[in-house]
Amino acid sequence: QVQLVQSGAEVKKPGASVQVSCRASGYTFTSYHIHWVRQAPGQGLEWMGAINFSDGIPTYPQKFRGRVTVARDTSTNTVYMALSSLSPEDTAVYYCAREVGFLKHFDYWGQGTLVTVSS
Amino acid sequence: QSALTQPASVSGSPGQSITISCTGTSSDIGGYNYVSWYQQHPGKAPKLMIYDVSNRPSGVSNRFSGSKSGNTASLTISGLQAEDEADYYCSSFTTGNTAYVFGTGTKVSVL
């Protein structure tokens, strides 16, 4: 079955960087994207960017450009999301999610990774 | 890019039908048939319930249906059940300074 398994919770200080991983398994599509979506405590969902797993080309919204980096390792089917210059406002659960091809919806999600930013 | 607008809460009795609205603009909902809906239970990851406005993924109950008119999309849950109690988020592909925008979220309560 399709699984997206994320790395564990992180606690970071303001100004630091964090990296969250997402390992995909259970499917053989060659054309898919992995997206990153975050959810602050008690808040809604926010799209942070994505990567085309086939060619490794990332896409970022203007809000996060320059602060977020998404990369993939084809040998391990793992996608990494790095967020720099952390502030307490970045405290959130970070999810990875799969988009098959260019279908424009997210059919499977990781379990989420809590990132806490606190001094 | 502002979030799509949803009612904060909707409630209904078991067996009833409820509808959740999701209002955007011509740059997102009104411009594309790429509206999706996600169900999220507390402490869990979102789950895809509807995609491309009105399509259900395999395994999702046919009690869930979606539609769109102009800049507003809707999710209807018929035959409301206790297990439907959750938060629901709409999403749309969009153009502008982001590629995807989510709704503000609606808490569904089963009375």
Short mmCIF file of C-alpha atoms in Angstrom, two decimals:
data_model
loop_
_atom_site.label_atom_id
_atom_site.label_comp_id
_atom_site.label_asym_id
_atom_site.label_seq_id
_atom_site.Cartn_x
_atom_site.Cartn_y
_atom_site.Cartn_z
CA GLN A 1 0.00 0.00 0.00
CA VAL A 2 1.05 3.58 -0.56
CA GLN A 3 2.89 5.06 2.40
CA LEU A 4 4.55 8.38 3.07
CA VAL A 5 6.59 8.14 6.26
CA GLN A 6 7.99 11.31 7.75
CA SER A 7 10.82 11.95 10.17
CA GLY A 8 10.23 12.65 13.84
CA ALA A 9 9.43 15.78 15.80
CA GLU A 10 11.95 18.59 16.02
CA VAL A 11 12.57 21.40 18.51
CA LYS A 12 14.55 24.34 17.19
CA LYS A 13 15.64 27.77 18.39
CA PRO A 14 14.71 30.95 16.53
CA GLY A 15 17.05 31.62 13.64
CA ALA A 16 17.91 27.96 13.16
CA SER A 17 17.02 25.68 10.24
CA VAL A 18 15.10 22.41 10.18
CA GLN A 19 14.95 19.54 7.73
CA VAL A 20 12.02 17.14 7.50
CA SER A 21 12.11 13.98 5.40
CA CYS A 22 9.34 12.03 3.67
CA ARG A 23 9.99 8.49 2.41
CA ALA A 24 7.59 7.12 -0.19
CA SER A 25 6.83 3.47 -0.76
CA GLY A 26 4.19 1.13 -2.13
CA TYR A 27 3.81 2.52 -5.66
CA THR A 28 5.71 2.62 -8.91
CA PHE A 29 4.44 5.76 -10.61
CA THR A 30 7.29 7.45 -12.34
CA SER A 31 5.51 10.77 -12.62
CA TYR A 32 4.47 12.32 -9.37
CA HIS A 33 5.03 15.32 -7.16
CA ILE A 34 5.58 15.50 -3.43
CA HIS A 35 4.10 18.58 -1.81
CA TRP A 36 4.64 20.12 1.61
CA VAL A 37 1.74 21.55 3.58
CA ARG A 38 1.90 22.93 7.10
CA GLN A 39 -0.67 23.49 9.82
CA ALA A 40 -0.02 25.81 12.75
CA PRO A 41 -1.70 24.84 16.06
CA GLY A 42 -5.44 25.26 15.74
CA GLN A 43 -5.09 26.76 12.28
CA GLY A 44 -5.73 25.79 8.67
CA LEU A 45 -3.57 24.28 5.96
CA GLU A 46 -0.89 26.20 4.04
CA TRP A 47 0.89 25.05 0.89
CA MET A 48 4.68 25.45 1.09
CA GLY A 49 5.99 24.02 -2.12
CA ALA A 50 6.50 20.86 -4.12
CA ILE A 51 8.98 18.86 -6.16
CA ASN A 52 8.54 16.90 -9.37
CA PHE A 53 10.09 13.59 -8.35
CA SER A 54 11.00 12.68 -11.94
CA ASP A 55 13.16 15.69 -12.76
CA GLY A 56 13.78 17.15 -9.33
CA ILE A 57 12.44 20.59 -10.23
CA PRO A 58 10.90 22.35 -7.22
CA THR A 59 8.14 24.96 -7.08
CA TYR A 60 7.67 27.40 -4.21
CA PRO A 61 5.03 30.00 -3.38
CA GLN A 62 6.27 33.55 -3.17
CA LYS A 63 5.82 33.61 0.61
CA PHE A 64 8.45 30.92 1.18
CA ARG A 65 10.84 31.60 -1.69
CA GLY A 66 14.37 31.95 -0.39
CA ARG A 67 13.55 30.28 2.91
CA VAL A 68 12.36 26.80 1.90
CA THR A 69 14.24 24.19 -0.11
CA VAL A 70 12.74 20.92 -1.34
CA ALA A 71 14.98 18.19 -2.74
CA ARG A 72 14.73 14.49 -3.48
CA ASP A 73 16.91 11.40 -3.33
CA THR A 74 15.84 8.95 -6.03
CA SER A 75 17.92 6.10 -4.57
CA THR A 76 15.82 6.06 -1.41
CA ASN A 77 12.53 7.54 -2.71
CA THR A 78 12.89 10.26 -0.09
CA VAL A 79 12.00 13.95 -0.30
CA TYR A 80 13.49 16.53 2.03
CA MET A 81 12.08 19.91 3.02
CA ALA A 82 14.39 22.41 4.67
CA LEU A 83 13.14 25.65 6.23
CA SER A 84 15.60 28.30 7.38
CA SER A 85 15.50 31.40 9.59
CA LEU A 86 12.91 29.84 11.85
CA SER A 87 10.67 31.96 14.06
CA PRO A 88 8.03 30.93 16.61
CA GLU A 89 5.43 31.51 13.87
CA ASP A 90 6.88 28.49 12.07
CA THR A 91 5.73 26.19 14.87
CA ALA A 92 3.43 23.78 13.06
CA VAL A 93 2.82 20.24 11.92
CA TYR A 94 4.45 19.75 8.53
CA TYR A 95 2.89 17.24 6.13
CA CYS A 96 4.12 15.78 2.87
CA ALA A 97 1.50 14.74 0.35
CA ARG A 98 1.53 13.01 -3.03
CA GLU A 99 0.17 14.32 -6.31
CA VAL A 100 0.15 11.76 -9.15
CA GLY A 101 1.25 13.36 -12.39
CA PHE A 102 -0.30 16.81 -12.68
CA LEU A 103 -3.70 15.90 -11.27
CA LYS A 104 -3.80 18.90 -8.93
CA HIS A 105 -4.92 17.08 -5.78
CA PHE A 106 -3.19 15.23 -2.95
CA ASP A 107 -4.22 11.61 -2.66
CA TYR A 108 -1.93 10.35 0.10
CA TRP A 109 -0.45 12.22 3.04
CA GLY A 110 2.34 11.55 5.50
CA GLN A 111 1.62 11.30 9.20
CA GLY A 112 2.93 14.79 9.92
CA THR A 113 6.00 16.13 11.71
CA LEU A 114 5.69 18.61 14.56
CA VAL A 115 8.30 21.35 14.44
CA THR A 116 8.44 23.53 17.54
CA VAL A 117 10.40 26.78 17.46
CA SER A 118 11.11 28.15 20.90
CA SER A 119 13.92 29.89 22.71
CA GLN B 1 -3.31 35.20 -1.98
CA SER B 2 -6.10 34.92 0.60
CA ALA B 3 -7.45 31.66 1.92
CA LEU B 4 -10.73 30.40 0.52
CA THR B 5 -13.69 31.28 2.74
CA GLN B 6 -15.58 28.52 4.56
CA PRO B 7 -18.09 28.69 7.42
CA ALA B 8 -16.40 28.04 10.75
CA SER B 9 -18.88 25.37 11.76
CA VAL B 10 -21.79 23.35 10.43
CA SER B 11 -23.86 20.89 12.40
CA GLY B 12 -26.59 18.38 11.76
CA SER B 13 -28.38 15.41 13.27
CA PRO B 14 -27.63 11.82 12.27
CA GLY B 15 -29.23 11.01 8.95
CA GLN B 16 -29.55 14.63 7.87
CA SER B 17 -27.71 16.31 5.00
CA ILE B 18 -25.37 19.26 5.39
CA THR B 19 -23.57 21.45 2.88
CA ILE B 20 -20.28 23.27 3.35
CA SER B 21 -19.53 26.21 1.08
CA CYS B 22 -16.11 27.35 -0.10
CA THR B 23 -15.85 30.77 -1.74
CA GLY B 24 -12.89 31.96 -3.75
CA THR B 25 -12.24 34.08 -6.82
CA SER B 26 -11.97 33.80 -10.58
CA SER B 27 -8.24 33.10 -10.10
CA ASP B 28 -8.86 29.88 -8.22
CA ILE B 29 -12.24 28.17 -7.88
CA GLY B 30 -13.86 30.12 -10.68
CA GLY B 31 -10.98 29.59 -13.08
CA TYR B 32 -10.28 25.87 -12.74
CA ASN B 33 -12.08 22.61 -12.08
CA TYR B 34 -9.35 21.62 -9.64
CA VAL B 35 -11.29 21.89 -6.41
CA SER B 36 -10.65 19.20 -3.82
CA TRP B 37 -11.97 18.52 -0.33
CA TYR B 38 -10.12 17.01 2.64
CA GLN B 39 -11.43 15.53 5.88
CA GLN B 40 -9.25 15.82 8.98
CA HIS B 41 -9.94 14.12 12.30
CA PRO B 42 -8.17 15.52 15.39
CA GLY B 43 -4.48 14.68 15.44
CA LYS B 44 -4.63 12.98 12.04
CA ALA B 45 -3.46 13.83 8.56
CA PRO B 46 -5.98 15.16 6.03
CA LYS B 47 -7.76 12.61 3.83
CA LEU B 48 -8.86 13.26 0.26
CA MET B 49 -12.65 13.09 -0.06
CA ILE B 50 -13.42 14.84 -3.38
CA TYR B 51 -11.22 15.89 -6.30
CA ASP B 52 -11.81 17.80 -9.53
CA VAL B 53 -14.94 19.40 -8.02
CA SER B 54 -17.12 16.29 -7.88
CA ASN B 55 -15.11 13.07 -8.16
CA ARG B 56 -14.77 10.62 -5.30
CA PRO B 57 -11.61 8.57 -4.78
CA SER B 58 -12.02 4.83 -4.48
CA GLY B 59 -13.13 3.92 -0.98
CA VAL B 60 -14.85 7.20 -0.13
CA SER B 61 -18.53 6.85 0.68
CA ASN B 62 -21.04 8.04 -1.92
CA ARG B 63 -22.64 10.06 0.88
CA PHE B 64 -20.02 12.69 0.02
CA SER B 65 -20.59 14.79 -3.09
CA GLY B 66 -19.16 18.00 -4.50
CA SER B 67 -20.26 20.73 -6.86
CA LYS B 68 -19.27 24.18 -8.06
CA SER B 69 -21.03 27.31 -9.27
CA GLY B 70 -19.01 30.32 -10.29
CA ASN B 71 -16.47 31.12 -7.58
CA THR B 72 -18.11 28.91 -4.94
CA ALA B 73 -17.65 25.19 -4.41
CA SER B 74 -19.73 23.03 -2.10
CA LEU B 75 -19.37 19.74 -0.27
CA THR B 76 -22.54 17.90 0.71
CA ILE B 77 -22.62 15.10 3.23
CA SER B 78 -25.85 13.13 3.13
CA GLY B 79 -27.02 10.62 5.73
CA LEU B 80 -24.80 12.26 8.33
CA GLN B 81 -23.04 9.78 10.63
CA ALA B 82 -21.11 10.20 13.86
CA GLU B 83 -17.86 9.31 12.08
CA ASP B 84 -18.30 12.33 9.79
CA GLU B 85 -17.55 14.64 12.71
CA ALA B 86 -14.25 16.27 11.68
CA ASP B 87 -12.73 19.36 10.14
CA TYR B 88 -13.15 19.81 6.38
CA TYR B 89 -10.93 21.87 4.11
CA CYS B 90 -11.46 22.83 0.50
CA SER B 91 -8.52 23.48 -1.81
CA SER B 92 -8.07 24.86 -5.29
CA PHE B 93 -5.31 25.16 -7.82
CA THR B 94 -4.66 28.83 -8.47
CA THR B 95 -2.49 31.31 -10.26
CA GLY B 96 -0.64 34.17 -8.66
CA ASN B 97 1.90 34.04 -5.88
CA THR B 98 1.03 30.46 -4.96
CA ALA B 99 -0.12 27.33 -6.81
CA TYR B 100 -2.56 25.97 -4.23
CA VAL B 101 -4.84 27.69 -1.78
CA PHE B 102 -6.79 26.06 1.05
CA GLY B 103 -10.01 27.05 2.73
CA THR B 104 -10.28 28.36 6.27
CA GLY B 105 -11.74 25.06 7.42
CA THR B 106 -15.16 23.97 8.68
CA LYS B 107 -15.81 21.98 11.82
CA VAL B 108 -18.66 19.55 11.27
CA SER B 109 -20.54 18.48 14.38
CA VAL B 110 -23.03 15.62 14.54
CA LEU B 111 -25.63 16.48 17.16
#
